[in-house]
Short mmCIF file of C-alpha atoms and ligand atoms in Angstrom, two decimals:
data_model
loop_
_atom_site.label_atom_id
_atom_site.label_comp_id
_atom_site.label_asym_id
_atom_site.label_seq_id
_atom_site.Cartn_x
_atom_site.Cartn_y
_atom_site.Cartn_z
CA UNK A 259 125.29 115.04 109.69
CA UNK A 260 122.33 116.59 111.55
CA UNK A 261 120.34 113.96 113.46
CA UNK A 262 116.76 113.05 112.60
CA UNK A 263 113.99 112.13 114.97
CA UNK A 264 111.08 110.16 113.57
CA UNK A 265 108.21 110.70 115.99
CA UNK A 266 105.22 108.51 116.85
CA UNK A 267 105.98 105.92 114.18
CA UNK A 268 104.24 102.56 114.16
CA UNK A 269 107.37 100.43 114.14
CA UNK A 270 107.21 96.92 112.70
CA UNK A 271 110.24 95.00 113.84
CA UNK A 272 111.20 91.54 115.05
CA UNK A 273 107.65 90.17 115.24
CA UNK A 274 106.30 93.22 117.11
CA UNK A 275 104.33 96.31 116.08
CA UNK A 276 104.54 99.24 118.50
CA UNK A 277 104.56 103.03 118.62
CA UNK A 278 107.94 104.65 119.16
CA UNK A 279 110.22 107.58 118.47
CA UNK A 280 113.32 106.63 116.49
CA UNK A 281 116.42 108.81 116.59
CA UNK A 282 118.91 108.56 113.75
CA UNK A 283 122.38 110.06 114.01
CA UNK A 284 125.59 109.64 112.03
CA UNK A 285 123.95 107.09 109.77
CA UNK A 286 122.87 104.82 112.57
CA UNK A 287 119.83 104.21 114.71
CA UNK A 288 120.83 105.94 117.94
CA UNK A 289 117.68 105.32 119.98
CA UNK A 290 114.31 103.58 119.73
CA UNK A 291 111.97 104.60 122.53
CA UNK A 292 108.37 103.58 123.17
CA UNK A 293 108.18 106.26 125.88
CA UNK A 294 109.17 109.02 123.48
CA UNK A 295 112.42 110.93 123.13
CA UNK A 296 112.77 114.47 124.45
CA UNK A 297 115.52 116.99 125.03
CA UNK A 298 117.12 116.78 121.59
CA UNK A 299 118.09 120.07 119.97
CA UNK A 300 118.91 120.98 116.41
CA UNK A 301 117.54 117.80 114.83
CA UNK A 302 115.29 117.23 111.85
CA UNK A 303 111.81 116.32 113.03
CA UNK A 304 109.73 113.86 111.00
CA UNK A 305 106.17 113.33 112.22
CA UNK A 306 105.11 109.75 111.58
CA UNK A 307 101.75 109.49 113.37
CA UNK A 308 99.63 107.03 111.46
CA UNK A 309 102.61 105.85 109.41
CA UNK A 310 104.54 102.58 109.63
CA UNK A 311 108.32 102.41 109.96
CA UNK A 312 110.09 99.25 108.86
CA UNK A 313 113.67 98.19 108.22
CA UNK A 314 114.64 98.81 104.59
CA UNK A 315 114.10 95.90 102.25
CA UNK A 316 117.13 93.73 101.39
CA UNK A 317 116.62 92.19 97.94
CA UNK A 318 118.86 89.19 97.35
CA UNK A 319 118.18 88.86 93.63
CA UNK A 320 118.27 91.69 91.10
CA UNK A 321 119.64 92.16 87.58
CA UNK A 322 120.68 95.78 87.15
CA UNK A 323 122.26 95.12 83.71
CA UNK A 324 125.46 97.06 84.10
CA UNK A 325 127.80 96.71 82.34
CA UNK A 326 126.77 95.81 78.85
CA UNK A 327 122.98 95.80 78.86
CA UNK A 328 122.29 99.39 79.81
CA UNK A 329 119.67 99.82 77.10
CA UNK A 330 117.46 97.75 79.45
CA UNK A 331 118.44 99.13 82.86
CA UNK A 332 121.36 100.64 84.73
CA UNK A 333 122.45 100.99 88.33
CA UNK A 334 121.49 104.68 88.57
CA UNK A 335 117.89 104.07 87.46
CA UNK A 336 117.44 100.75 89.24
CA UNK A 337 118.86 101.95 92.55
CA UNK A 338 116.58 105.00 92.37
CA UNK A 339 113.63 102.66 91.74
CA UNK A 340 114.81 100.61 94.71
CA UNK A 341 114.89 103.66 96.99
CA UNK A 342 111.40 104.64 95.83
CA UNK A 343 110.23 101.13 96.68
CA UNK A 344 111.79 101.03 100.16
CA UNK A 345 114.63 98.73 99.08
CA UNK A 346 117.83 99.85 100.81
CA UNK A 347 120.20 97.03 99.82
CA UNK A 348 120.47 94.76 96.80
CA UNK A 349 122.50 91.78 95.63
CA UNK A 350 123.10 91.85 91.91
CA UNK A 351 123.46 88.98 89.46
CA UNK A 352 126.39 88.15 87.17
CA UNK A 353 124.61 87.73 83.80
CA UNK A 354 125.73 91.15 82.65
CA UNK A 355 127.93 91.62 79.56
CA UNK A 356 130.59 90.46 79.98
CA UNK A 357 129.41 87.90 82.53
CA UNK A 358 130.93 88.50 85.97
CA UNK A 359 133.23 85.50 85.91
CA UNK A 360 136.45 86.92 87.27
CA UNK A 361 137.66 89.26 89.98
CA UNK A 362 138.52 92.11 87.65
CA UNK A 363 134.98 92.22 86.29
CA UNK A 364 133.62 91.97 89.81
CA UNK A 365 135.78 94.88 90.89
CA UNK A 366 134.49 96.93 87.94
CA UNK A 367 130.92 96.40 89.12
CA UNK A 368 131.75 97.70 92.57
CA UNK A 369 133.32 100.76 90.97
CA UNK A 370 130.22 101.34 88.82
CA UNK A 371 127.95 101.09 91.85
CA UNK A 372 130.21 103.32 93.97
CA UNK A 373 129.80 106.03 91.35
CA UNK A 374 126.01 106.08 91.21
CA UNK A 375 124.10 103.68 93.50
CA UNK A 376 121.76 105.46 95.90
CA UNK A 377 121.25 102.30 97.97
CA UNK A 378 123.62 99.65 99.37
CA UNK A 379 124.91 97.00 97.01
CA UNK A 380 126.68 93.73 96.71
CA UNK A 381 127.44 91.56 93.69
CA UNK A 382 127.44 87.83 93.11
CA UNK A 383 130.42 86.12 91.58
CA UNK A 384 129.28 84.14 88.54
CA UNK A 385 130.11 80.48 88.00
CA UNK A 386 130.72 78.83 84.62
CA UNK A 387 131.77 75.33 83.59
CA UNK A 388 135.39 76.41 83.60
CA UNK A 389 136.07 79.16 86.17
CA UNK A 390 136.05 77.25 89.48
CA UNK A 391 139.66 78.12 90.24
CA UNK A 392 138.92 81.83 89.83
CA UNK A 393 135.73 81.47 91.89
CA UNK A 394 137.67 79.96 94.76
CA UNK A 395 140.06 82.91 94.78
CA UNK A 396 137.22 85.33 95.52
CA UNK A 397 137.34 86.67 99.04
CA UNK A 398 133.94 85.84 100.61
CA UNK A 399 133.97 89.28 102.21
CA UNK A 400 133.91 90.87 98.77
CA UNK A 401 130.68 89.36 97.49
CA UNK A 402 127.27 88.35 98.73
CA UNK A 403 127.63 84.87 97.23
CA UNK A 404 128.19 82.68 94.19
CA UNK A 405 125.58 82.38 91.44
CA UNK A 406 125.21 79.41 89.13
CA UNK A 407 122.57 79.00 86.44
CA UNK A 408 121.76 75.27 86.39
CA UNK A 409 119.30 76.10 83.62
CA UNK A 410 120.05 78.81 81.12
CA UNK A 411 118.12 82.05 81.15
CA UNK A 412 119.06 85.54 79.93
CA UNK A 413 122.74 85.43 79.01
CA UNK A 414 123.14 81.64 78.66
CA UNK A 415 125.29 81.35 81.78
CA UNK A 416 124.91 77.60 82.09
CA UNK A 417 126.75 75.26 84.46
CA UNK A 418 125.88 71.80 83.12
CA UNK A 419 129.15 69.87 83.12
CA UNK A 420 128.81 67.11 85.79
CA UNK A 421 132.45 67.47 86.87
CA UNK A 422 132.10 71.24 87.15
CA UNK A 423 128.98 70.79 89.28
CA UNK A 424 130.67 68.30 91.59
CA UNK A 425 133.66 70.61 91.94
CA UNK A 426 131.43 73.57 92.65
CA UNK A 427 129.18 71.85 95.20
CA UNK A 428 132.09 70.24 97.01
CA UNK A 429 134.31 73.32 97.14
CA UNK A 430 132.00 76.36 97.28
CA UNK A 431 133.37 78.48 100.11
CA UNK A 432 130.32 80.68 100.56
CA UNK A 433 126.59 80.66 99.87
CA UNK A 434 125.81 79.19 96.45
CA UNK A 435 122.66 80.67 94.90
CA UNK A 436 121.22 78.76 91.96
CA UNK A 437 118.74 79.12 89.15
CA UNK A 438 117.22 75.63 88.91
CA UNK A 439 115.52 74.56 85.69
CA UNK A 440 116.53 71.38 83.89
CA UNK A 441 118.00 72.41 80.55
CA UNK A 442 117.27 69.13 78.71
CA UNK A 443 113.61 69.18 79.77
CA UNK A 444 113.21 72.82 78.71
CA UNK A 445 114.90 72.12 75.36
CA UNK A 446 112.69 69.09 74.68
CA UNK A 447 109.53 71.01 75.60
CA UNK A 448 110.63 73.92 73.40
CA UNK A 449 111.15 71.62 70.40
CA UNK A 450 107.72 70.07 70.94
CA UNK A 451 106.11 73.52 71.10
CA UNK A 452 107.92 74.62 67.95
CA UNK A 453 106.72 71.48 66.15
CA UNK A 454 103.18 72.27 67.16
CA UNK A 455 103.04 76.07 66.88
CA UNK A 456 105.89 76.97 64.56
CA UNK A 457 106.93 80.59 65.08
CA UNK A 458 103.66 81.46 66.80
CA UNK A 459 104.04 79.85 70.22
CA UNK A 460 101.44 81.46 72.52
CA UNK A 461 102.81 83.03 75.74
CA UNK A 462 100.41 80.76 77.67
CA UNK A 463 102.72 77.87 76.72
CA UNK A 464 105.58 79.32 78.75
CA UNK A 465 104.78 77.48 82.02
CA UNK A 466 104.41 74.23 80.05
CA UNK A 467 107.73 74.71 78.27
CA UNK A 468 109.57 75.94 81.35
CA UNK A 469 107.62 73.25 83.15
CA UNK A 470 107.12 72.23 86.77
CA UNK A 471 108.99 69.04 85.88
CA UNK A 472 112.01 71.05 84.67
CA UNK A 473 112.06 72.94 87.97
CA UNK A 474 111.74 69.86 90.15
CA UNK A 475 114.39 67.88 88.29
CA UNK A 476 116.93 70.62 88.63
CA UNK A 477 116.19 71.77 92.16
CA UNK A 478 115.96 68.22 93.56
CA UNK A 479 119.23 67.35 91.86
CA UNK A 480 120.89 70.42 93.35
CA UNK A 481 119.52 69.68 96.82
CA UNK A 482 120.81 66.09 96.55
CA UNK A 483 124.26 67.37 95.55
CA UNK A 484 124.23 69.90 98.40
CA UNK A 485 123.30 67.19 100.92
CA UNK A 486 126.07 64.96 99.61
CA UNK A 487 128.73 67.66 99.82
CA UNK A 488 127.46 69.82 102.69
CA UNK A 489 127.11 72.83 100.40
CA UNK A 490 125.48 76.02 101.69
CA UNK A 491 122.83 76.10 98.95
CA UNK A 492 120.22 78.78 98.30
CA UNK A 493 117.62 77.89 95.66
CA UNK A 494 116.28 81.02 94.01
CA UNK A 495 112.76 81.84 92.77
CA UNK A 496 110.82 78.71 93.68
CA UNK A 497 107.82 78.55 91.35
CA UNK A 498 106.11 75.21 92.02
CA UNK A 499 104.31 73.47 94.87
CA UNK A 500 106.25 70.26 94.33
CA UNK A 501 109.69 71.78 94.92
CA UNK A 502 108.62 72.87 98.40
CA UNK A 503 109.04 69.31 99.71
CA UNK A 504 112.79 69.86 99.30
CA UNK A 505 112.96 72.49 102.05
CA UNK A 506 112.48 72.48 105.82
CA UNK A 507 110.02 74.70 107.64
CA UNK A 508 111.01 76.89 110.55
CA UNK A 509 113.70 79.47 111.17
CA UNK A 510 117.01 79.85 109.41
CA UNK A 511 118.90 78.45 112.40
CA UNK A 512 121.30 75.78 111.24
CA UNK A 513 119.85 75.48 107.76
CA UNK A 514 122.34 74.61 105.01
CA UNK A 515 119.68 74.58 102.30
CA UNK A 516 117.40 77.59 101.92
CA UNK A 517 114.88 78.87 99.39
CA UNK A 518 113.67 82.16 97.98
CA UNK A 519 110.32 83.14 96.49
CA UNK A 520 109.81 86.11 94.19
CA UNK A 521 107.04 88.66 94.04
CA UNK A 522 105.76 87.55 90.63
CA UNK A 523 105.30 83.96 91.79
CA UNK A 524 103.46 85.20 94.87
CA UNK A 525 101.23 87.57 92.91
CA UNK A 526 100.43 86.30 89.41
CA UNK A 527 99.06 82.98 88.13
CA UNK A 528 98.97 81.47 84.65
CA UNK A 529 95.56 83.10 84.13
CA UNK A 530 97.36 86.42 83.70
CA UNK A 531 99.14 85.35 80.47
CA UNK A 532 95.87 86.09 78.65
CA UNK A 533 95.97 89.77 79.59
CA UNK A 534 99.63 90.48 80.39
CA UNK A 535 101.26 88.19 77.81
CA UNK A 536 105.04 88.51 77.70
CA UNK A 537 105.04 91.12 80.50
CA UNK A 538 104.77 88.20 82.93
CA UNK A 539 107.16 85.94 81.03
CA UNK A 540 109.81 85.00 83.59
CA UNK A 541 112.19 82.10 84.07
CA UNK A 542 111.11 80.12 85.99
CA UNK A 543 107.62 80.72 84.64
CA UNK A 544 104.63 81.94 86.61
CA UNK A 545 102.61 78.75 87.10
CA UNK A 546 99.21 77.72 88.45
CA UNK A 547 97.09 79.15 91.23
CA UNK A 548 97.74 75.96 93.23
CA UNK A 549 101.48 76.64 92.92
CA UNK A 550 101.02 80.24 94.04
CA UNK A 551 98.95 79.24 97.07
CA UNK A 552 101.52 76.62 98.07
CA UNK A 553 104.39 79.11 97.79
CA UNK A 554 102.46 81.64 99.90
CA UNK A 555 101.96 78.96 102.54
CA UNK A 556 105.66 78.07 102.42
CA UNK A 557 106.59 81.73 103.00
CA UNK A 558 104.49 81.57 106.14
CA UNK A 559 105.83 78.26 107.47
CA UNK A 560 109.50 78.90 106.66
CA UNK A 561 110.12 76.45 103.81
CA UNK A 562 110.66 79.68 101.88
CA UNK A 563 113.15 81.76 103.84
CA UNK A 564 113.31 85.05 101.95
CA UNK A 565 111.26 87.01 99.42
CA UNK A 566 112.97 88.92 96.60
CA UNK A 567 112.19 90.38 93.18
CA UNK A 568 114.47 88.97 90.47
CA UNK A 569 114.14 92.52 89.06
CA UNK A 570 115.19 91.83 85.44
CA UNK A 571 114.15 94.52 82.97
CA UNK A 572 114.05 94.22 79.20
CA UNK A 573 112.87 96.90 76.80
CA UNK A 574 109.25 96.96 75.68
CA UNK A 575 110.44 96.38 72.12
CA UNK A 576 112.21 93.20 73.25
CA UNK A 577 109.13 92.11 75.18
CA UNK A 578 106.92 92.61 72.10
CA UNK A 579 108.79 90.00 70.08
CA UNK A 580 107.37 86.54 69.34
CA UNK A 581 107.80 83.87 72.03
CA UNK A 582 111.16 82.48 70.92
CA UNK A 583 112.78 85.90 70.58
CA UNK A 584 111.10 87.46 73.63
CA UNK A 585 113.39 87.55 76.68
CA UNK A 586 112.13 86.53 80.11
CA UNK A 587 112.14 88.94 83.04
CA UNK A 588 110.64 92.20 84.14
CA UNK A 589 111.14 95.13 86.52
CA UNK A 590 109.86 94.72 90.10
CA UNK A 591 112.24 96.36 92.57
CA UNK A 592 110.10 99.49 92.93
CA UNK A 593 106.98 97.52 93.79
CA UNK A 594 107.98 94.54 95.93
CA UNK A 595 107.18 96.13 99.28
CA UNK A 596 103.87 97.68 98.25
CA UNK A 597 102.82 94.41 96.58
CA UNK A 598 103.59 92.48 99.76
CA UNK A 599 101.68 95.08 101.80
CA UNK A 600 98.75 94.59 99.44
CA UNK A 601 98.90 90.88 100.26
CA UNK A 602 98.80 91.87 103.94
CA UNK A 603 95.62 93.82 103.22
CA UNK A 604 94.20 90.74 101.49
CA UNK A 605 94.95 88.68 104.60
CA UNK A 606 97.65 86.52 102.99
CA UNK A 607 100.54 87.71 105.18
CA UNK A 608 100.94 89.70 108.36
CA UNK A 609 102.99 92.89 108.51
CA UNK A 610 105.49 91.12 110.75
CA UNK A 611 105.88 88.28 108.24
CA UNK A 612 106.55 90.76 105.45
CA UNK A 613 109.25 92.53 107.45
CA UNK A 614 110.76 89.19 108.39
CA UNK A 615 110.98 87.84 104.83
CA UNK A 616 112.05 91.09 103.18
CA UNK A 617 114.50 92.42 105.76
CA UNK A 618 115.36 90.34 108.83
CA UNK A 619 115.80 87.01 107.04
CA UNK A 620 117.97 88.21 104.13
CA UNK A 621 120.20 90.06 106.60
CA UNK A 622 120.62 86.91 108.66
CA UNK A 623 121.00 84.63 105.67
CA UNK A 624 123.82 86.67 104.16
CA UNK A 625 125.39 87.51 107.54
CA UNK A 626 124.86 91.20 107.04
CA UNK A 627 125.67 92.57 110.44
CA UNK A 628 124.05 95.80 111.59
CA UNK A 629 121.31 95.95 108.99
CA UNK A 630 117.87 94.49 108.40
CA UNK A 631 116.25 95.50 111.71
CA UNK A 632 115.36 98.63 113.68
CA UNK A 633 117.79 98.37 116.57
CA UNK A 634 120.05 100.77 118.36
CA UNK A 635 123.47 100.78 116.75
CA UNK A 636 122.19 99.39 113.44
CA UNK A 637 122.63 101.30 110.20
CA UNK A 638 119.63 103.54 109.61
CA UNK A 639 118.20 101.77 106.56
CA UNK A 640 114.52 102.56 107.04
CA UNK A 641 111.31 102.82 105.08
CA UNK A 642 108.26 104.77 106.16
CA UNK A 643 104.95 103.78 104.57
CA UNK A 644 101.37 104.94 104.63
CA UNK A 645 99.21 101.83 104.49
CA UNK A 646 96.17 103.84 103.42
CA UNK A 647 97.29 106.07 100.56
CA UNK A 648 96.09 104.39 97.35
CA UNK A 649 97.96 105.06 94.14
CA UNK A 650 98.18 103.44 90.73
CA UNK A 651 101.29 102.23 88.90
CA UNK A 652 101.56 104.06 85.59
CA UNK A 653 104.29 104.94 83.14
CA UNK A 654 104.79 108.37 84.69
CA UNK A 655 105.74 106.96 88.11
CA UNK A 656 107.96 104.07 86.99
CA UNK A 657 111.65 104.74 87.68
CA UNK A 658 113.18 101.67 86.05
CA UNK A 659 114.95 102.64 82.83
CA UNK A 660 112.84 100.21 80.79
CA UNK A 661 109.82 102.41 81.53
CA UNK A 662 107.17 99.70 81.95
CA UNK A 663 105.92 97.43 84.71
CA UNK A 664 103.87 94.23 84.88
CA UNK A 665 101.94 96.14 87.56
CA UNK A 666 100.84 98.98 85.27
CA UNK A 667 97.21 99.83 86.06
CA UNK A 668 97.44 98.09 89.44
CA UNK A 669 96.28 100.13 92.40
CA UNK A 670 98.25 99.63 95.61
CA UNK A 671 96.85 100.74 98.95
CA UNK A 672 100.24 101.33 100.55
CA UNK A 673 102.63 104.06 99.50
CA UNK A 674 106.29 104.51 100.36
CA UNK A 675 106.66 107.96 101.92
CA UNK A 676 110.35 108.07 102.81
CA UNK A 677 113.38 105.81 102.55
CA UNK A 678 116.58 106.37 104.54
CA UNK A 679 119.81 104.70 103.45
CA UNK A 680 122.61 104.83 106.02
CA UNK A 681 120.66 107.63 107.71
CA UNK A 682 120.38 109.73 104.56
CA UNK A 683 117.02 110.46 103.02
CA UNK A 684 117.32 108.77 99.62
CA UNK A 685 113.62 109.06 98.77
CA UNK A 686 111.04 111.46 100.11
CA UNK A 687 107.46 112.19 99.07
CA UNK A 688 107.84 111.16 95.46
CA UNK A 689 111.41 112.32 94.81
CA UNK A 690 114.67 110.38 94.83
CA UNK A 691 117.73 112.25 96.04
CA UNK A 692 120.11 111.13 93.33
CA UNK A 693 123.04 112.78 95.06
CA UNK A 694 122.99 110.19 97.85
CA UNK A 695 126.03 107.95 97.45
CA UNK A 696 126.55 104.87 99.53
CA UNK A 697 130.23 105.11 98.67
CA UNK A 698 130.45 108.51 100.37
CA UNK A 699 130.04 106.78 103.68
CA UNK A 700 133.06 107.19 105.89
CA UNK A 701 131.94 104.22 107.91
CA UNK A 702 134.47 101.43 107.72
CA UNK A 703 132.13 98.51 108.19
CA UNK A 704 128.67 98.79 106.79
CA UNK A 705 127.93 95.12 106.86
CA UNK A 706 129.28 91.77 105.86
CA UNK A 707 128.26 90.03 102.71
CA UNK A 708 129.71 86.64 103.43
CA UNK A 709 128.83 83.72 105.62
CA UNK A 710 131.74 84.63 107.86
CA UNK A 711 131.69 87.18 110.61
CA UNK A 712 134.55 89.34 109.37
CA UNK A 713 133.82 92.94 108.61
CA UNK A 714 132.79 92.95 105.00
CA UNK A 715 133.04 95.49 102.30
CA UNK A 716 129.53 95.51 101.06
CA UNK A 717 128.44 98.75 99.54
CA UNK A 718 131.41 100.66 100.82
CA UNK A 719 132.94 101.49 97.49
CA UNK A 720 135.04 104.17 99.11
CA UNK A 721 136.55 101.94 101.76
CA UNK A 722 137.70 98.90 99.82
CA UNK A 723 141.41 98.49 100.11
O1 DOR B 1062 113.20 85.70 83.88
C1 DOR B 1062 114.38 85.82 84.17
N1 DOR B 1062 115.11 86.84 83.70
N2 DOR B 1062 114.96 84.92 84.96
C2 DOR B 1062 116.29 84.92 85.19
O2 DOR B 1062 116.76 84.09 85.93
C3 DOR B 1062 117.15 85.87 84.50
C4 DOR B 1062 116.41 87.08 84.20
C5 DOR B 1062 117.14 88.04 83.28
O3 DOR B 1062 118.32 88.29 83.54
O4 DOR B 1062 116.54 88.53 82.34
#
């Protein structure tokens, strides 16, 4: 492959912002030079004066709906949306149909992604009340982690049997990511809302039904179990201020219990139900402004370790149903980076914090070697952005198959200009190159997806043995 030199880029990497030339060859970052690179012949030249270059985003929570729910989303559309949003790697959830509860189904997902994903991928192994034996057979190098729903959401993948939970927390042999909402509390709140409102429960009730109490009960219980058993626990999509007391500030070093925040909980508050209605109905629910401010602060001080999307599309028809029939979730993978950059503009985060939470930290957390930073020898997963090129989210520029976004009408100041995946230009100036295939890579070891240090098989559909 012809090399590419990205000239005069403002590189944001490892807590520094500096001007440099970056040379990409054979899928990897060959050189990063603040003095400039000269003497190269027969390379593609990309002028990046005035533009920022960051490591590609690594999203540790997406629902790409394949197999079984492809009327909502599929890997081809969602990975294209990811590339357009500067997301170069994703970790996908098991609440597809059928649920990813055994190794055969897991293998099928890797095959599906190998055939059409334009960005790197890994898949979680799902946990149920009854599949622990199968879970323990999964090679940690094959998957990014285990996923257990401790409260049911789309797909009713619930782990609620106390013995199953003890078995899982005591034996999990890799990172255990959880959805934490207490099922009994949610059920009781739902019944109370139905008694009061009948079939016409207002969307504004969602954060009171999927309440802060439900979140705290479940996440504190999970953290207690993890402490008891030494589990490597990762609590997904923290949505309340109170839960933050469960996590430690500071770097990832030595942490056995980590937390994730999602874009919607960092952006919206319960005031938005009045205008956005079901388009911001997520589980866990978007809560109060005080919750949002506390989560933002926790991203800054390290109680929240990574930021992700929980990209979870449903069709507009499904989202227009009454509360009880309306599924939770929405598409976000195309807009996570630009939304975070908007929060930089608003003074909430720094550029370096955004790069840390979206790229460096997920790479470290999931032991993904050779990705998540702009360093010589690393895979060239890169995103180039113009921080001053305003544009508006509208139906015509949404790539998710569902065709809508909770951000419709929102103007973002930053625009993704180009995204490289393994050195290949997957997105450039408004167009996704849908012929890019991660599985075409001849590289043996793209990264590891486990907590171990063995060469993993993540996103290398073509090289799995
Ligand atoms: O709102 C949500 N939707 N939260 C989840 O955890 C699942 C997701 C989905 O799959 O629709």
